[in-house]
Short mmCIF file of C-alpha atoms and ligand atoms in Angstrom, two decimals:
data_model
loop_
_atom_site.label_atom_id
_atom_site.label_comp_id
_atom_site.label_asym_id
_atom_site.label_seq_id
_atom_site.Cartn_x
_atom_site.Cartn_y
_atom_site.Cartn_z
CA MET H 119 80.93 116.09 105.48
CA LYS H 120 81.28 114.69 109.40
CA ARG H 121 84.95 112.59 110.01
CA LYS H 122 86.80 111.23 112.52
CA VAL H 123 90.33 113.05 112.88
CA ILE H 124 93.88 111.88 114.19
CA ILE H 125 95.95 113.17 116.31
CA THR H 126 99.59 112.29 116.56
CA CYS H 127 101.48 113.81 119.46
CA ALA H 128 105.12 114.34 118.91
CA VAL H 129 106.15 114.86 123.09
CA THR H 130 109.88 114.91 123.11
CA GLY H 131 111.90 114.46 119.92
CA SER H 132 115.01 115.53 119.04
CA ILE H 133 115.41 119.39 117.49
CA TYR H 134 114.97 121.96 120.83
CA THR H 135 117.04 121.88 123.36
CA PRO H 136 116.72 122.23 127.36
CA THR H 137 117.18 125.30 127.07
CA MET H 138 114.49 126.54 124.69
CA SER H 139 111.97 125.43 126.51
CA PRO H 140 111.95 123.72 131.01
CA HIS H 141 108.34 121.51 129.22
CA ILE H 142 110.39 119.79 127.29
CA PRO H 143 110.44 116.02 128.78
CA VAL H 144 112.88 114.37 129.12
CA THR H 145 113.11 111.71 132.00
CA GLY H 146 111.41 108.40 131.37
CA PRO H 147 108.82 109.40 133.53
CA GLU H 148 108.39 112.77 132.47
CA ILE H 149 108.24 111.36 128.98
CA ALA H 150 105.67 108.86 129.56
CA ARG H 151 103.82 111.11 131.42
CA ALA H 152 103.83 114.13 128.72
CA SER H 153 102.41 110.92 126.91
CA MET H 154 99.85 109.90 128.54
CA ASP H 155 98.63 113.41 129.12
CA ALA H 156 98.04 113.88 125.18
CA ALA H 157 96.04 110.07 124.88
CA ALA H 158 93.88 111.56 127.82
CA ALA H 159 93.74 114.94 125.30
CA GLY H 160 92.30 113.39 122.85
CA ALA H 161 96.08 111.91 121.31
CA GLY H 162 95.04 108.49 119.23
CA ILE H 163 99.44 108.03 118.12
CA ILE H 164 102.14 108.37 120.56
CA HIS H 165 105.81 109.69 118.22
CA LEU H 166 108.54 108.53 120.70
CA HIS H 167 112.37 109.70 121.36
CA ALA H 168 114.22 108.84 124.00
CA ARG H 169 116.73 111.20 125.46
CA ASP H 170 119.79 110.92 127.81
CA PRO H 171 118.01 112.07 131.03
CA ALA H 172 120.93 112.96 132.50
CA ASN H 173 121.34 116.09 130.66
CA GLY H 174 118.55 116.24 127.51
CA ARG H 175 120.52 114.80 124.90
CA PRO H 176 118.15 113.24 121.85
CA SER H 177 119.26 109.27 122.45
CA ALA H 178 118.64 106.13 119.74
CA SER H 179 119.77 104.10 123.32
CA VAL H 180 117.34 100.76 124.18
CA GLY H 181 117.82 101.20 128.03
CA HIS H 182 116.29 105.13 127.48
CA PHE H 183 113.29 104.28 125.07
CA MET H 184 112.54 100.90 127.47
CA ASP H 185 111.74 103.90 130.59
CA PHE H 186 109.00 104.89 129.58
CA ILE H 187 107.74 102.48 126.93
CA PRO H 188 106.38 100.54 129.29
CA THR H 189 104.55 102.75 131.43
CA ILE H 190 102.82 104.01 128.63
CA HIS H 191 102.19 101.08 127.25
CA GLN H 192 100.05 99.63 130.69
CA GLY H 193 99.21 103.66 131.25
CA CYS H 194 96.71 104.46 128.20
CA ASP H 195 95.10 102.85 124.66
CA ALA H 196 97.15 105.32 122.26
CA VAL H 197 99.73 103.60 119.45
CA LEU H 198 103.20 104.13 120.16
CA ASN H 199 105.37 105.31 116.84
CA ILE H 200 109.08 104.52 117.42
CA SER H 201 111.00 107.57 115.75
CA THR H 202 113.31 106.12 112.54
CA GLY H 203 114.95 109.23 112.39
CA GLY H 204 116.24 109.11 115.91
CA SER H 205 118.43 112.70 114.98
CA SER H 206 120.10 113.52 111.82
CA LEU H 207 123.47 113.10 114.14
CA MET H 208 123.03 109.53 114.50
CA SER H 209 123.38 106.53 112.37
CA LEU H 210 121.03 104.74 110.34
CA GLU H 211 122.04 101.53 112.95
CA GLU H 212 121.73 103.67 115.61
CA ARG H 213 118.00 105.34 115.32
CA LEU H 214 116.62 102.01 113.71
CA ALA H 215 117.56 100.47 117.33
CA PRO H 216 114.99 100.60 119.72
CA ALA H 217 112.12 99.52 116.82
CA ARG H 218 113.80 97.01 115.71
CA HIS H 219 113.58 95.77 119.56
CA ILE H 220 109.99 96.88 120.64
CA LYS H 221 109.02 95.90 117.47
CA PRO H 222 106.03 98.58 117.40
CA GLU H 223 102.89 98.84 115.32
CA MET H 224 103.49 102.18 113.86
CA CYS H 225 107.47 103.92 113.22
CA SER H 226 108.04 106.82 110.56
CA LEU H 227 109.68 105.96 107.68
CA ASN H 228 111.73 109.87 106.72
CA MET H 229 111.17 109.61 102.72
CA GLY H 230 114.19 110.99 101.19
CA SER H 231 118.37 112.54 102.24
CA MET H 232 117.80 116.54 103.39
CA ASN H 233 119.84 119.34 104.59
CA PHE H 234 117.56 119.31 107.93
CA GLY H 235 118.76 122.56 109.28
CA ILE H 236 118.88 123.43 112.70
CA PHE H 237 121.55 125.46 113.51
CA THR H 238 119.11 129.14 113.34
CA LEU H 239 117.25 127.81 116.67
CA ALA H 240 120.90 128.78 118.32
CA ARG H 241 120.62 132.38 117.50
CA LYS H 242 117.95 133.24 120.08
CA TYR H 243 120.25 132.41 122.81
CA THR H 244 123.68 133.38 124.49
CA GLN H 245 123.30 131.40 127.45
CA TRP H 246 122.27 127.62 127.15
CA GLN H 247 122.62 124.76 129.81
CA HIS H 248 124.16 122.26 127.98
CA GLU H 249 127.21 122.73 125.92
CA TRP H 250 125.72 120.26 123.59
CA GLU H 251 122.92 122.12 122.92
CA PRO H 252 124.33 124.88 120.23
CA ALA H 253 127.49 122.62 119.61
CA LEU H 254 124.44 119.98 118.21
CA LEU H 255 122.26 122.42 116.94
CA GLU H 256 125.72 124.67 114.69
CA ALA H 257 126.83 120.14 113.52
CA THR H 258 123.18 119.73 111.01
CA ARG H 259 125.28 123.13 109.11
CA LYS H 260 127.37 120.29 108.09
CA THR H 261 125.56 117.08 108.50
CA THR H 262 123.04 115.37 105.63
CA PHE H 263 119.55 113.39 107.39
CA LYS H 264 120.93 110.21 104.77
CA ASN H 265 117.35 108.41 104.02
CA THR H 266 118.88 106.51 100.84
CA TYR H 267 117.27 104.57 98.44
CA GLU H 268 119.00 101.37 99.97
CA ASP H 269 118.44 102.62 103.82
CA ILE H 270 114.57 103.44 102.96
CA GLU H 271 114.04 99.70 101.93
CA ALA H 272 115.83 98.18 104.70
CA ILE H 273 113.35 99.61 107.04
CA LEU H 274 110.51 98.94 104.61
CA ALA H 275 111.79 95.32 104.52
CA GLU H 276 112.67 94.85 108.25
CA LEU H 277 110.70 96.62 110.30
CA GLY H 278 107.22 96.79 107.76
CA GLU H 279 107.38 93.37 106.34
CA GLY H 280 109.15 91.92 108.65
CA ASP H 281 108.25 92.84 111.29
CA GLY H 282 104.64 93.87 110.85
CA ALA H 283 104.74 97.37 111.82
CA ARG H 284 102.77 100.15 109.86
CA PHE H 285 104.54 103.88 108.59
CA GLU H 286 103.87 106.84 109.05
CA PHE H 287 105.43 108.39 105.75
CA GLU H 288 107.34 111.46 106.52
CA CYS H 289 107.39 113.53 103.12
CA TYR H 290 109.77 116.76 103.38
CA ASP H 291 109.50 118.21 100.35
CA MET H 292 107.00 117.04 96.60
CA GLY H 293 110.19 114.89 95.42
CA HIS H 294 109.37 112.89 98.87
CA ILE H 295 105.73 112.12 98.53
CA GLU H 296 107.05 111.12 94.50
CA THR H 297 109.64 108.57 96.08
CA LEU H 298 106.43 107.03 97.90
CA GLY H 299 104.70 106.33 94.75
CA TYR H 300 107.41 105.05 93.61
CA TYR H 301 107.04 102.31 96.19
CA LEU H 302 103.61 102.01 95.72
CA ARG H 303 104.19 101.29 92.32
CA GLN H 304 106.78 98.57 92.78
CA GLY H 305 104.33 96.91 95.65
CA LEU H 306 106.09 97.43 98.28
CA VAL H 307 104.82 99.18 99.96
CA GLN H 308 100.23 99.06 100.31
CA ALA H 309 97.65 101.13 101.13
CA PRO H 310 96.15 103.05 103.48
CA LEU H 311 99.28 105.04 103.26
CA TYR H 312 99.39 107.27 106.32
CA VAL H 313 101.71 110.24 104.99
CA GLN H 314 102.68 113.03 107.44
CA PHE H 315 103.65 116.57 105.55
CA VAL H 316 106.31 117.84 107.18
CA LEU H 317 106.39 121.57 107.09
CA GLY H 318 108.42 124.39 108.26
CA VAL H 319 112.12 121.95 109.14
CA MET H 320 114.98 124.45 106.77
CA GLY H 321 116.10 122.60 104.07
CA GLY H 322 112.51 120.88 103.08
CA ILE H 323 108.84 123.04 102.24
CA GLY H 324 108.36 125.55 104.28
CA ALA H 325 105.14 126.11 106.48
CA SER H 326 102.51 128.34 104.42
CA PRO H 327 98.68 127.55 103.47
CA GLU H 328 100.25 127.34 99.81
CA ASN H 329 102.76 124.84 99.75
CA LEU H 330 100.43 122.33 101.94
CA MET H 331 97.83 122.79 99.02
CA ALA H 332 100.69 121.77 96.67
CA MET H 333 101.56 119.28 99.08
CA LYS H 334 98.25 117.78 98.73
CA ALA H 335 97.85 118.38 94.89
CA ALA H 336 100.77 116.84 94.61
CA ALA H 337 99.93 113.38 96.58
CA ASP H 338 96.17 113.20 95.18
CA ARG H 339 97.79 112.92 92.22
CA ILE H 340 100.63 110.40 92.88
CA LEU H 341 98.99 108.48 95.62
CA GLY H 342 95.33 108.46 94.33
CA ASP H 343 93.27 107.38 96.71
CA SER H 344 96.18 105.31 98.43
CA TYR H 345 96.79 107.46 101.19
CA GLN H 346 95.41 108.89 103.88
CA PHE H 347 97.26 112.47 105.02
CA SER H 348 98.49 114.75 108.61
CA VAL H 349 99.84 117.80 108.80
CA LEU H 350 103.10 118.72 110.67
CA ALA H 351 104.42 122.58 110.83
CA ALA H 352 107.19 123.19 112.58
CA GLY H 353 107.10 126.35 114.95
CA GLN H 354 104.68 128.85 115.63
CA TYR H 355 102.26 128.06 112.59
CA GLN H 356 101.73 124.50 114.35
CA ILE H 357 98.61 125.27 114.81
CA PRO H 358 97.34 126.95 112.09
CA LEU H 359 98.22 124.22 109.77
CA ALA H 360 97.22 121.65 111.71
CA THR H 361 93.64 123.55 110.92
CA LEU H 362 94.56 124.03 107.48
CA ALA H 363 94.75 120.65 107.37
CA VAL H 364 91.33 119.75 108.91
CA ILE H 365 89.82 122.18 106.85
CA LEU H 366 91.24 119.75 103.56
CA GLY H 367 90.07 116.78 104.89
CA GLY H 368 93.46 115.42 106.85
CA ASN H 369 94.93 114.45 109.77
CA VAL H 370 97.37 116.44 112.59
CA ARG H 371 100.38 116.12 114.00
CA VAL H 372 101.10 118.27 117.10
CA GLY H 373 103.33 118.43 119.80
CA LEU H 374 106.66 119.91 121.59
CA GLU H 375 109.13 117.82 118.66
CA ASP H 376 107.07 120.18 116.48
CA SER H 377 106.97 123.47 118.65
CA LEU H 378 106.96 125.01 121.79
CA THR H 379 104.96 127.41 121.37
CA MET H 380 100.75 127.87 121.28
CA PRO H 381 99.44 130.22 118.72
CA SER H 382 99.75 133.16 121.22
CA GLY H 383 103.35 132.93 120.75
CA ALA H 384 103.66 131.70 124.71
CA LEU H 385 105.95 128.77 125.12
CA ALA H 386 103.09 125.94 125.89
CA SER H 387 103.41 124.51 129.23
CA SER H 388 103.60 120.64 127.79
CA SER H 389 101.67 119.12 124.45
CA ALA H 390 98.83 118.06 125.80
CA GLU H 391 97.20 122.10 125.94
CA GLN H 392 98.55 121.35 121.83
CA VAL H 393 96.32 117.81 122.14
CA ASP H 394 94.15 120.14 123.46
CA ARG H 395 93.89 123.03 121.58
CA ILE H 396 94.06 121.51 118.79
CA ARG H 397 90.64 118.51 119.96
CA THR H 398 89.01 122.36 120.79
CA ILE H 399 88.66 123.06 116.55
CA ILE H 400 88.66 119.72 115.09
CA GLU H 401 85.54 119.43 117.08
CA ALA H 402 84.33 123.32 116.48
CA LEU H 403 84.33 122.08 112.17
CA GLY H 404 82.12 119.39 113.27
CA HIS H 405 84.18 116.56 113.17
CA GLU H 406 85.45 113.69 116.30
CA VAL H 407 88.79 113.06 117.35
CA ALA H 408 89.78 109.22 115.62
CA SER H 409 90.78 107.01 119.17
CA PRO H 410 93.01 104.52 119.22
CA ALA H 411 90.53 101.68 118.31
CA GLU H 412 89.80 104.00 115.29
CA VAL H 413 93.23 104.33 114.36
CA ARG H 414 94.30 100.51 114.92
CA GLU H 415 91.06 99.42 112.23
CA GLY H 416 91.69 102.34 110.07
CA LEU H 417 95.42 102.10 109.50
CA LEU H 418 94.77 98.76 109.18
CA LEU H 419 97.96 97.79 112.63
CA LYS H 420 98.69 94.93 113.97
CA GLY H 421 97.37 95.30 117.24
CA ARG H 422 98.66 96.55 120.77
CA ASP H 423 99.54 93.17 122.66
CA LYS H 424 101.76 92.38 118.79
CA ILE H 425 104.58 95.40 120.75
CA LYS H 426 107.38 94.02 123.37
CA VAL H 427 107.68 95.96 125.96
N1 KMH M 281 110.55 116.10 114.21
C1 KMH M 281 110.07 116.12 112.68
C2 KMH M 281 109.89 117.25 111.87
C3 KMH M 281 111.20 111.26 112.59
O1 KMH M 281 111.51 110.98 113.84
O2 KMH M 281 111.53 110.09 112.19
C4 KMH M 281 110.71 114.90 111.59
C5 KMH M 281 109.99 113.36 112.53
C6 KMH M 281 111.30 112.54 111.91
O3 KMH M 281 109.50 113.30 113.45
ZN1 ZN M 282 110.25 112.50 115.40
#
């Protein structure tokens, strides 16, 4: 049946590093340009992290976010979704500062602690643009991406209940869906839940069609009709598994935060190129892309005039 499919685009993130692709946006104007181009290509939601413009290192500085938030807000209508995950090397206080300041319509909420391993990405490179790159990747061998029940409940209370944000619930494994089910039964989260199945991050469930089907079956059992899903597959399976998500009735997330390449294996020239590719597939399957207004209506967002820019 024909339906509206939401494209989220995550334009920079905190996983890949400048050596890995010259196309990762780093400065405020670059992140703003990448976001507006993704919106023009069909993204209804832009998922945002910041980087230090001096060296491309992931940053949770409010100042770095405010170097691009006003420009994107004025330049397009897309929903701005602020990461509360930051990177696994940041403290929770650091990670929350941007969303606390911006009071966005949406923010991410990671549904469990995990060994978020990105150290294997270093293997392909012998020369680095910046010293921090291999050091940061290697550090994920001995750090935990911490998202305790207390952390999750604090975010739900402050940013959700308090500031009126709704969430992109990042679920990297089935247990994270169980945790979300617990909060649904407790009345701490409300339908329609927007659940991101995150496949292919080391420490979480792998990127395969079987795992996507298993995540959906689990969410159907645990969350019933209280949720919509979206799929983010890290790395080379981004577009193939997003395509399967559309076939299974879900939504999609693309962008250079999650994959640097196109299905051919070539580097993507921009996040917008990935948005454009998945949009073509969505339309070829007989569906349409949801506009920002349709995203706001469908996910019961508070509205773009309610954020602090
Ligand atoms: N980078 C993704 C695998 C967040 O920002 O809160 C997960 C993510 C987490 O987007
Ligand atoms: Zn993110």
